[in-house]
PDB file of C-alpha atoms in Angstrom:
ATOM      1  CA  UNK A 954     130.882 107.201 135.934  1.00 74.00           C
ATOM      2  CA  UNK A 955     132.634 104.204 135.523  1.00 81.00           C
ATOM      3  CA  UNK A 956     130.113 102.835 132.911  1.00 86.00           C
ATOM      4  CA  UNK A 957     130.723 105.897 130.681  1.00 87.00           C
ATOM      5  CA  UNK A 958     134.606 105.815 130.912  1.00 89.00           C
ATOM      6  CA  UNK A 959     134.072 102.002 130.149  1.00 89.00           C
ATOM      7  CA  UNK A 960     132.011 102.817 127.652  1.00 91.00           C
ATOM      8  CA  UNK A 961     134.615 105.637 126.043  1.00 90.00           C
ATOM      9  CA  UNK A 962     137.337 103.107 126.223  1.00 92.00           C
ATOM     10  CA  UNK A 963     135.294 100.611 124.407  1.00 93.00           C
ATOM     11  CA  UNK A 964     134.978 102.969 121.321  1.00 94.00           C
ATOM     12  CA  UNK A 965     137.482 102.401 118.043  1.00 93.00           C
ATOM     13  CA  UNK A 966     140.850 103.679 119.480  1.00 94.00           C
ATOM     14  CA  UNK A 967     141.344 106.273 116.622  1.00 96.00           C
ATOM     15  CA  UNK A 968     137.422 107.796 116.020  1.00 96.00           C
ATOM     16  CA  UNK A 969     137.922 108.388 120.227  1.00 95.00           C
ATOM     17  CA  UNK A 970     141.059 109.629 119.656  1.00 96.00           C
ATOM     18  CA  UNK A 971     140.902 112.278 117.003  1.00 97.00           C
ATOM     19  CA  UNK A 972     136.947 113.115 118.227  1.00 97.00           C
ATOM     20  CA  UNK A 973     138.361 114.157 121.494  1.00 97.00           C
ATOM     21  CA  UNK A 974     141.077 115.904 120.243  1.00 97.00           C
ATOM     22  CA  UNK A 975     138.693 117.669 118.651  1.00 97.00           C
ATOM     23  CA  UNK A 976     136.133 118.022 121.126  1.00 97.00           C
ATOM     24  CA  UNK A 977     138.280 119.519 123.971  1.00 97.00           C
ATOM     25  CA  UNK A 978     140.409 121.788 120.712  1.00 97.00           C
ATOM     26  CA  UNK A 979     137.481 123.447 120.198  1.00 97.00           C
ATOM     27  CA  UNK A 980     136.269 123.918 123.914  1.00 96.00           C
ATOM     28  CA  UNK A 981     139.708 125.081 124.662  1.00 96.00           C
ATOM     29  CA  UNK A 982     139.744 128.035 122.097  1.00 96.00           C
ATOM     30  CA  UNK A 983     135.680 128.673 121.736  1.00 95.00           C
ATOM     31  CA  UNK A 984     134.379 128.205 125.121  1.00 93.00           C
ATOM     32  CA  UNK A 985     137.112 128.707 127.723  1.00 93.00           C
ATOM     33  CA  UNK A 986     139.772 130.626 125.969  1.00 92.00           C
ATOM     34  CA  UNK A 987     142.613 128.534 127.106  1.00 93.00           C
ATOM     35  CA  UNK A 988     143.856 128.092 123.482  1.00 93.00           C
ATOM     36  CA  UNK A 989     144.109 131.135 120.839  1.00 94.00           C
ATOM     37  CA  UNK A 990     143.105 130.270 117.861  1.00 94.00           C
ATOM     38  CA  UNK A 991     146.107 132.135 116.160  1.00 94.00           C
ATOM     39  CA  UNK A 992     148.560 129.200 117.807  1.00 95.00           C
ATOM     40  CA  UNK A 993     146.587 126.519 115.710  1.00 96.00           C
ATOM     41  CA  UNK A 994     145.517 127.778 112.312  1.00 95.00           C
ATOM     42  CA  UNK A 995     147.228 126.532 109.415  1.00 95.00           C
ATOM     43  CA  UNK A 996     149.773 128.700 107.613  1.00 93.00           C
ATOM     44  CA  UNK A 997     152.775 127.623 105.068  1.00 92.00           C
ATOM     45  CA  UNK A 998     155.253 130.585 106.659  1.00 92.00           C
ATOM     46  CA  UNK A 999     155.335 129.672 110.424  1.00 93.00           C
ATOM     47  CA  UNK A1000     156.524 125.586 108.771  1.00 91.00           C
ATOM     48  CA  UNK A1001     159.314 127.305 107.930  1.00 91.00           C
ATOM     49  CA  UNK A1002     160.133 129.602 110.654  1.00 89.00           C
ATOM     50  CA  UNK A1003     162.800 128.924 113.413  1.00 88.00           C
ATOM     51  CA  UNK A1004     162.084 126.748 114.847  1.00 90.00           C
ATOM     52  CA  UNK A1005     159.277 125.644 113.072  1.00 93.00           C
ATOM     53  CA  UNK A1006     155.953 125.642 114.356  1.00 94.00           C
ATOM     54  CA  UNK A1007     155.091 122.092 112.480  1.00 95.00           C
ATOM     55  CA  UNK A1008     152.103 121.236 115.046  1.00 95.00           C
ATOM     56  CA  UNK A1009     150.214 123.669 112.612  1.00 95.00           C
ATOM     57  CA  UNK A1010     149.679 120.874 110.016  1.00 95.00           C
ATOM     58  CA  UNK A1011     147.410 118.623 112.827  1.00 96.00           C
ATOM     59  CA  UNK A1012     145.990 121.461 114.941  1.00 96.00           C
ATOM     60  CA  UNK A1013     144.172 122.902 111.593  1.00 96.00           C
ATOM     61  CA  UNK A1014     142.029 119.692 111.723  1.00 97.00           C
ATOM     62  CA  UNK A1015     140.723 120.047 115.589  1.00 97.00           C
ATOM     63  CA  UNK A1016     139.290 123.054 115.723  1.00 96.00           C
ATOM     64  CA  UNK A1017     135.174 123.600 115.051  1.00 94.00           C
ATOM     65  CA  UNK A1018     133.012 125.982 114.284  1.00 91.00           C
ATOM     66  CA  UNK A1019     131.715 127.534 117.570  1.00 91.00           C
ATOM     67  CA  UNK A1020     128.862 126.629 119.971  1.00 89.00           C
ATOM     68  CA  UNK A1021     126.569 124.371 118.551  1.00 90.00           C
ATOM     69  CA  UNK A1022     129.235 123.383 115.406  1.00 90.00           C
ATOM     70  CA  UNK A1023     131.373 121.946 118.444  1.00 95.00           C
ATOM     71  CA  UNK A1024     128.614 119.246 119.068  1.00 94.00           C
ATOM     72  CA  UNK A1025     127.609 118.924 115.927  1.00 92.00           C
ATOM     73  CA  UNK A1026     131.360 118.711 114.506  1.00 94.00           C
ATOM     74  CA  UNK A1027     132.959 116.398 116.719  1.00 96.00           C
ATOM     75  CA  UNK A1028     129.537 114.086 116.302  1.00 94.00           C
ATOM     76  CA  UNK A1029     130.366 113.655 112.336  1.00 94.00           C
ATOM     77  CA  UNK A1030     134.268 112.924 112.919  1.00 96.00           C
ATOM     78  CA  UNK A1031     132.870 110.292 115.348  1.00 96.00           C
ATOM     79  CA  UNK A1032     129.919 108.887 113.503  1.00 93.00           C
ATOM     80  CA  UNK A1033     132.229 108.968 109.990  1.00 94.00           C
ATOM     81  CA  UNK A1034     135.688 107.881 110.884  1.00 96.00           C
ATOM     82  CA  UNK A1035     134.070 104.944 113.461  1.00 95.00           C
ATOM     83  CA  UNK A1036     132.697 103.986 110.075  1.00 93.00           C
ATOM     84  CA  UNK A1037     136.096 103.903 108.356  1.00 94.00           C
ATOM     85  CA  UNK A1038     137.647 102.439 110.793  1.00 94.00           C
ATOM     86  CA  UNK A1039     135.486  99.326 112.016  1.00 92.00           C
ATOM     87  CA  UNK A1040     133.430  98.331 108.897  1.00 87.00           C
ATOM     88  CA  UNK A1041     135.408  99.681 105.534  1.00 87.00           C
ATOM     89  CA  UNK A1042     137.348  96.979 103.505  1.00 85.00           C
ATOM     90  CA  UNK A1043     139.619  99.053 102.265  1.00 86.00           C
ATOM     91  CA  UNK A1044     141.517  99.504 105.234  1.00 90.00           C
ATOM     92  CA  UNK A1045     142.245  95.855 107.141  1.00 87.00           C
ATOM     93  CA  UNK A1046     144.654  97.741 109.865  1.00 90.00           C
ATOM     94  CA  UNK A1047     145.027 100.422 111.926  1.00 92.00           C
ATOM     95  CA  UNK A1048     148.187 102.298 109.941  1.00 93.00           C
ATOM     96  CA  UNK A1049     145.797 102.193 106.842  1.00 93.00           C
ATOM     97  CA  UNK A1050     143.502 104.473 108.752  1.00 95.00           C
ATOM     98  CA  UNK A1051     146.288 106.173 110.218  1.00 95.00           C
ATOM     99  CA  UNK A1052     147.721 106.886 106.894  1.00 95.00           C
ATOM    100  CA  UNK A1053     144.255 107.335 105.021  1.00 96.00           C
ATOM    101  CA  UNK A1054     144.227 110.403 107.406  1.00 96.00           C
ATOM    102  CA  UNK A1055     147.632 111.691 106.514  1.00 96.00           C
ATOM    103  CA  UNK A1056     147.588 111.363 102.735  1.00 96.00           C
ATOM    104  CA  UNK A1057     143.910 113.010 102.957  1.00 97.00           C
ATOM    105  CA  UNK A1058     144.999 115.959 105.591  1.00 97.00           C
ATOM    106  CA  UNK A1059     147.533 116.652 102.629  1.00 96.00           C
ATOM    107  CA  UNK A1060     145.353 116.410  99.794  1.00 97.00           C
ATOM    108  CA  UNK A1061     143.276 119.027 101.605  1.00 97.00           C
ATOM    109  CA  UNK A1062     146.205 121.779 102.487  1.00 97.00           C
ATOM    110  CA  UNK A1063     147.216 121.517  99.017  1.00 96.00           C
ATOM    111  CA  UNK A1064     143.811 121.786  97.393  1.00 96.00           C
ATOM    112  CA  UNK A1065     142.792 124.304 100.159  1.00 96.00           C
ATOM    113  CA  UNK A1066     146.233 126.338  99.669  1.00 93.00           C
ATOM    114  CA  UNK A1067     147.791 125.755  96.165  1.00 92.00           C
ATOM    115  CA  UNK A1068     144.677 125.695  94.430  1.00 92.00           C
ATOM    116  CA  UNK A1069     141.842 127.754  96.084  1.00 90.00           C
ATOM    117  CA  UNK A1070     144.283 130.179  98.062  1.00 88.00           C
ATOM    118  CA  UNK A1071     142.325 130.077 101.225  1.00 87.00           C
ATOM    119  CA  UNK A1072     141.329 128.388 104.259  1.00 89.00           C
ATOM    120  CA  UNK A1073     143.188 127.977 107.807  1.00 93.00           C
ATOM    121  CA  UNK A1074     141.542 125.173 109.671  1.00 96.00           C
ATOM    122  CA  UNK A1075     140.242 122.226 107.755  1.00 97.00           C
ATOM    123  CA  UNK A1076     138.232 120.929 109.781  1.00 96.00           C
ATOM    124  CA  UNK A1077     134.969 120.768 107.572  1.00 95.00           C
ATOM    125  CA  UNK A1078     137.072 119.802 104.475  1.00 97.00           C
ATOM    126  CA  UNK A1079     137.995 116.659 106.856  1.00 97.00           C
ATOM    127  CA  UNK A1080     134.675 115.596 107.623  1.00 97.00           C
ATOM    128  CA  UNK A1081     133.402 115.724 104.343  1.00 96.00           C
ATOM    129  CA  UNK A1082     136.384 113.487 103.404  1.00 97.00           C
ATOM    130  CA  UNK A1083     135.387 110.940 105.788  1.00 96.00           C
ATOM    131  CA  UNK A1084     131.657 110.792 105.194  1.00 94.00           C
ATOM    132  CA  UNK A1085     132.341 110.534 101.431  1.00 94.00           C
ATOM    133  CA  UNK A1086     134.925 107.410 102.614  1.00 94.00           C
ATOM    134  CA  UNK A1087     132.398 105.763 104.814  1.00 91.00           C
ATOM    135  CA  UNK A1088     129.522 106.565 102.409  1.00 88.00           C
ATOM    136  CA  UNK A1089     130.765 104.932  99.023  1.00 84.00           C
ATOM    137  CA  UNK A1090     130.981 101.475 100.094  1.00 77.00           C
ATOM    138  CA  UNK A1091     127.218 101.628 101.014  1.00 77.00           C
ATOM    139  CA  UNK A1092     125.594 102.030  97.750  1.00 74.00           C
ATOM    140  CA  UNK A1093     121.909 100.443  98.009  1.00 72.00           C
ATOM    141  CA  UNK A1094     121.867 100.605 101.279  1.00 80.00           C
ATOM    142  CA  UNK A1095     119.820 103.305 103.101  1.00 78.00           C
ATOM    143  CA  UNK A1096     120.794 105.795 105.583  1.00 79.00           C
ATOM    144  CA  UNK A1097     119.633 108.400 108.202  1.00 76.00           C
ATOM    145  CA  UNK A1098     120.331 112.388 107.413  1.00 74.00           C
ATOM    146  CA  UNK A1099     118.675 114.021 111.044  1.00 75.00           C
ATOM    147  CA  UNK A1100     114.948 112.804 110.172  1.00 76.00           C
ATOM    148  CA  UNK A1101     115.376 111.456 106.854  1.00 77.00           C
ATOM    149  CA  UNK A1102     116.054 108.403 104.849  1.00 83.00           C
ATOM    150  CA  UNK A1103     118.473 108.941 102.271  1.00 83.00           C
ATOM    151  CA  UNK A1104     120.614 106.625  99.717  1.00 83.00           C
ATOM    152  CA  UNK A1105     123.905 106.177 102.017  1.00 83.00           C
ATOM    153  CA  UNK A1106     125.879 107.669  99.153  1.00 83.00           C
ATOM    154  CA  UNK A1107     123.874 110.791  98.916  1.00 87.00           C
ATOM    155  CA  UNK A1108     124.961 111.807 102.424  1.00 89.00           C
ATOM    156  CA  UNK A1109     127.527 114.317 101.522  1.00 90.00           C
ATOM    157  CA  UNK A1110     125.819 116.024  99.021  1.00 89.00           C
ATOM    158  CA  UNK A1111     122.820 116.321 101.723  1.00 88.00           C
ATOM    159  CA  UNK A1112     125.388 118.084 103.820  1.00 90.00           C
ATOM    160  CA  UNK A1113     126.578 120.489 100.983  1.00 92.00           C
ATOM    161  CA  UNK A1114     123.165 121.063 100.884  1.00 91.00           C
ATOM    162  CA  UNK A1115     122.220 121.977 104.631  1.00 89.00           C
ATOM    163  CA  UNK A1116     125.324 124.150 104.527  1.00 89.00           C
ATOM    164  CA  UNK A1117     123.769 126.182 101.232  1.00 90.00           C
ATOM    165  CA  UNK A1118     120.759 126.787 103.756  1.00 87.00           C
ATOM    166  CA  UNK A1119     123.000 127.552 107.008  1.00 86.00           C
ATOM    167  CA  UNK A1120     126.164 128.576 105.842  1.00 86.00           C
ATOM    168  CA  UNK A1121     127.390 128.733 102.100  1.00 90.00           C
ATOM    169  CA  UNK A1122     130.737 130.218 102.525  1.00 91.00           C
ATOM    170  CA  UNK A1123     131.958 127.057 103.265  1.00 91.00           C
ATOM    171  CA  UNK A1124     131.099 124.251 100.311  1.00 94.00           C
ATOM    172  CA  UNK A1125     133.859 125.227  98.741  1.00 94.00           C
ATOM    173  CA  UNK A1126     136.414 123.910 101.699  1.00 95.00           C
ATOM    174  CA  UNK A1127     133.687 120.700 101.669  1.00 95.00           C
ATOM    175  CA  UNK A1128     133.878 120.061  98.023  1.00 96.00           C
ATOM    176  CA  UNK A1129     138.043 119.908  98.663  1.00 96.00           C
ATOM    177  CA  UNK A1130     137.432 117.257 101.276  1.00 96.00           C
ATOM    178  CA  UNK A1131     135.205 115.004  98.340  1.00 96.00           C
ATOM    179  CA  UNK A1132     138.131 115.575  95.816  1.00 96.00           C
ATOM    180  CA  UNK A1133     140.866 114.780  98.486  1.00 97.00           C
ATOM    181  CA  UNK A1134     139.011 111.182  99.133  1.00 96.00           C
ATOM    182  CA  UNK A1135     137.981 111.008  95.546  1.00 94.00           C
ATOM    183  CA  UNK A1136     142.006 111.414  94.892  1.00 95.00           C
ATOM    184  CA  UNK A1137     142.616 108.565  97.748  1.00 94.00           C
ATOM    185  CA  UNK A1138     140.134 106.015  97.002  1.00 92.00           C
ATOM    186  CA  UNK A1139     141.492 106.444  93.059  1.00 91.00           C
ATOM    187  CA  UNK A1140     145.119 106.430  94.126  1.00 91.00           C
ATOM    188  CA  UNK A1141     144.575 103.472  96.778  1.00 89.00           C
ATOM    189  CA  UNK A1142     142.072 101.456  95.123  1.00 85.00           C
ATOM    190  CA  UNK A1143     140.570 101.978  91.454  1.00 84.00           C
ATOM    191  CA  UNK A1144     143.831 102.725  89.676  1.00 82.00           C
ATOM    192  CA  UNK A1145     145.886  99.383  90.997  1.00 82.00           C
ATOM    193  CA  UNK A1146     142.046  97.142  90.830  1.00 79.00           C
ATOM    194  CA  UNK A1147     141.216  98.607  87.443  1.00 77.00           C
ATOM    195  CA  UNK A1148     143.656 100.466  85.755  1.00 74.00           C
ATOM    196  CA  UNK A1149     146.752  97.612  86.555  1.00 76.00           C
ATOM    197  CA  UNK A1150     148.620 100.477  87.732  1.00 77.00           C
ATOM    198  CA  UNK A1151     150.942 100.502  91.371  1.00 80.00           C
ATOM    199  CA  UNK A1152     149.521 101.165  94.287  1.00 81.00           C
ATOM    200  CA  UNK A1153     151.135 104.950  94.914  1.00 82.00           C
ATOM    201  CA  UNK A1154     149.364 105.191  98.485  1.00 87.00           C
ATOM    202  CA  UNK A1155     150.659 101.736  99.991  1.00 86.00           C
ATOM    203  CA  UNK A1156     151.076 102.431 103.255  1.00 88.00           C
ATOM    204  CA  UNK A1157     154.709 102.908 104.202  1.00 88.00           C
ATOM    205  CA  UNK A1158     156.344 100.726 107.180  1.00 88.00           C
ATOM    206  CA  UNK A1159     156.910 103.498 109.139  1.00 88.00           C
ATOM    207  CA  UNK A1160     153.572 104.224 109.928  1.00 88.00           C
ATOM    208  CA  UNK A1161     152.752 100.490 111.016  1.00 81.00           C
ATOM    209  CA  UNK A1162     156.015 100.443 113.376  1.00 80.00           C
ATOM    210  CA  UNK A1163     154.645 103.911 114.935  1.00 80.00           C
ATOM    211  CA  UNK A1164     150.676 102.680 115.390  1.00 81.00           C
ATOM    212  CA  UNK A1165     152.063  98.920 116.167  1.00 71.00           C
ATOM    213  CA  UNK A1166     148.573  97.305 115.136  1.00 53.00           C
ATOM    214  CA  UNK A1167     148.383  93.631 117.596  1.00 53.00           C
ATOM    215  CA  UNK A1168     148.983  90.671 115.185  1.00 49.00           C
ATOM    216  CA  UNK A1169     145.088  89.071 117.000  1.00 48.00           C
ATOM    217  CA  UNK A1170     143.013  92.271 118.029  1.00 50.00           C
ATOM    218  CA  UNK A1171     140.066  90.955 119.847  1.00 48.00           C
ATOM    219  CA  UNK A1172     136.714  92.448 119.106  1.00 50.00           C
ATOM    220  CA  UNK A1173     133.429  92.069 120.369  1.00 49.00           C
ATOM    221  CA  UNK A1174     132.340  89.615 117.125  1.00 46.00           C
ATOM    222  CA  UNK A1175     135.379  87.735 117.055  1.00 49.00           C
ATOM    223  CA  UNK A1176     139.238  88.308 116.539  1.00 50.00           C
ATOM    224  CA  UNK A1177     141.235  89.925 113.551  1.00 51.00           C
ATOM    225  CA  UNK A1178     143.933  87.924 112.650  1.00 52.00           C
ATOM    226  CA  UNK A1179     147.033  89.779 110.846  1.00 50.00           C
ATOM    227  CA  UNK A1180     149.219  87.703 108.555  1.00 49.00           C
ATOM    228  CA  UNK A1181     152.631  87.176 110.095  1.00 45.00           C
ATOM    229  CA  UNK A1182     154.523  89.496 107.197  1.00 43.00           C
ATOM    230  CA  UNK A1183     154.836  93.454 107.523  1.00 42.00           C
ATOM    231  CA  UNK A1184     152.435  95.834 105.894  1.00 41.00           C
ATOM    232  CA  UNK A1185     149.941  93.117 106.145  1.00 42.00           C
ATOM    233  CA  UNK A1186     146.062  94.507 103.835  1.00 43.00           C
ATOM    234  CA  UNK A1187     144.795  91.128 104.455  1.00 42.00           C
ATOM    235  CA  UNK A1188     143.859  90.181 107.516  1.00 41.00           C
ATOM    236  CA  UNK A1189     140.588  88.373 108.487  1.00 40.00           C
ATOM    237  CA  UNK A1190     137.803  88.395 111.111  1.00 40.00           C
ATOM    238  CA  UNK A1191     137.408  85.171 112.654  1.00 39.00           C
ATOM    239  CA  UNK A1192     135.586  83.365 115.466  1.00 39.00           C
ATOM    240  CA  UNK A1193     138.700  81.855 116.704  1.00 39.00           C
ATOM    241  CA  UNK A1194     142.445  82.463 116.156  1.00 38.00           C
ATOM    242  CA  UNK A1195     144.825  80.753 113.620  1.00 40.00           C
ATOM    243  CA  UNK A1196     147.330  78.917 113.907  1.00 41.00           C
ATOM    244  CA  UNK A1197     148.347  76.293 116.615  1.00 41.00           C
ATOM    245  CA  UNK A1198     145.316  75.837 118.966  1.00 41.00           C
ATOM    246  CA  UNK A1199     147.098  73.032 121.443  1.00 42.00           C
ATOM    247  CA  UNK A1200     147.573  74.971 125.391  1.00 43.00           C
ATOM    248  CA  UNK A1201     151.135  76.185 125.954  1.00 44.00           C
ATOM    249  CA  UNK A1202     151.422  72.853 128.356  1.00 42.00           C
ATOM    250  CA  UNK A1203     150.711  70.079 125.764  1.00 41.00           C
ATOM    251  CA  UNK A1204     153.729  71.549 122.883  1.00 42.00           C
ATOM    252  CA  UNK A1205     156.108  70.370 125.653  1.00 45.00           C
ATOM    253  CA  UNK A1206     154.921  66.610 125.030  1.00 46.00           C
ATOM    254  CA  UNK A1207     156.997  65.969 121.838  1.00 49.00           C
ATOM    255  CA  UNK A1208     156.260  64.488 118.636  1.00 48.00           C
ATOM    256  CA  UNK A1209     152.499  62.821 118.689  1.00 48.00           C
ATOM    257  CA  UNK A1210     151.611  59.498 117.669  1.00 47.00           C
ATOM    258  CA  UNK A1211     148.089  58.314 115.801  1.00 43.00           C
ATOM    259  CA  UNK A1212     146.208  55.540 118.397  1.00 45.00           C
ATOM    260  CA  UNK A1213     146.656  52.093 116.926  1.00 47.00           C
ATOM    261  CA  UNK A1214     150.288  53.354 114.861  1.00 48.00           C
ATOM    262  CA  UNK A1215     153.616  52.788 114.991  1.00 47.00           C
TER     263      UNK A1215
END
């Protein structure tokens, strides 16, 4: 037991997070009842009730389809958002993945709501988003859909095509979740790279004081180094840290001297 908790712990601290949010979300409401699903859906009318029920705009993004969508579900947020978060270079910190999940979440109510006037849990539209993220920065490189070998940047339209076969009625929340990355990656990336315009999605300082990423995080190839100033998109993964390496007990020693000088 202690081995799997170790191993749990282990895991990127936001793909565990959000994965069993949504794993024990959807057990709650589908399997033992403990949660009613009409507490959690999404709805613009309780936000602006007294007081207002604001939870709604998270709790629409933990909830699965029942029985086997539960395992199947909270597998993707893992396998995707791991991805995102531990080997995309678009995001060097934690508060860019925290934020890459807000700005998303919101470009997926408002496409979901404003535009297509439908949907109360988001939970496929989210998924989609993240595969899409984790997927684009693979091109060339190959990838496993169940028991085939696809083009990693194929694997959401593989998806949108398993859900034709299985269950139709939802590509149009999945397609939301392609445009809502589409919109981020376009917003965050190509329009400051390519188009020399600002960068609209910088992520604000609020978000790094809440998530409080570790100026040297130590992984298991190496540490990532921050830079020193605030809302940092440039750190570095290196074999050993920055900086002063001297032990705490030689700085005390003074001012050095070169053998053989003055």
């Amino acid at each position: 037991m202690s081995e799997l908790m170790d191993a749990y712990w282990a895991q990127p601290p936001i793909a565990r997070t959000l994965t069993t949010a949504v794993l024990v979300t959807s057990v709650s409401v589908h399997l033992l009842g403990w949660l009613p699903a009409a507490w959690l859906y999404y709805d613009t009318a309780f936000l602006f009730r007294f007081p207002p029920e604001i939870w709604r705009l998270f709790t629409s993004f933990l909830v699965s389809d029942p029985q086997l969508g539960i395992i199947m579900d909270s597998y993707f947020v893992f396998q995707y958002l791991k991805q995102v978060e531990t080997a995309n270079p678009k995001f060097a910190t934690k508060e860019d993945v925290v934020w890459y999940l807000m700005t998303v979440g919101s470009f997926i109510i408002f496409i979901n709501r404003v535009i297509l006037g439908a949907g109360a849990f988001f939970l496929p539209a989210l998924i989609m988003a993240l595969t899409y993220t984790a997927c684009q920065d693979q091109r060339g490189a190959q990838a496993g859909f169940f028991f085939f070998t696809v083009p990693a940047q194929t694997i959401p339209y593989c998806m949108i095509l398993m859900s034709f076969l299985m269950r139709p009625w939802i590509i149009p929340m999945q397609l939301s979740g392609i445009v809502a990355a589409h919109l981020h990656d376009f917003l965050w990336r190509l329009w400051p790279e390519f188009g020399g315009g600002p960068r609209v999605l910088a992520t604000p300082s609020f978000v790094s004081y809440l998530v409080q990423t570790p100026r040297n995080v130590s992984r298991g190839y190496g540490t990532a180094v921050r830079p020193s100033g605030s809302g940092a998109g440039t750190g570095r993964t290196t074999g050993a840290s920055t900086g002063s390496v001297l032990p705490d007990s030689w700085k005390t020693r003074g001012a050095g001297h070169r053998l053989g000088g003055d």
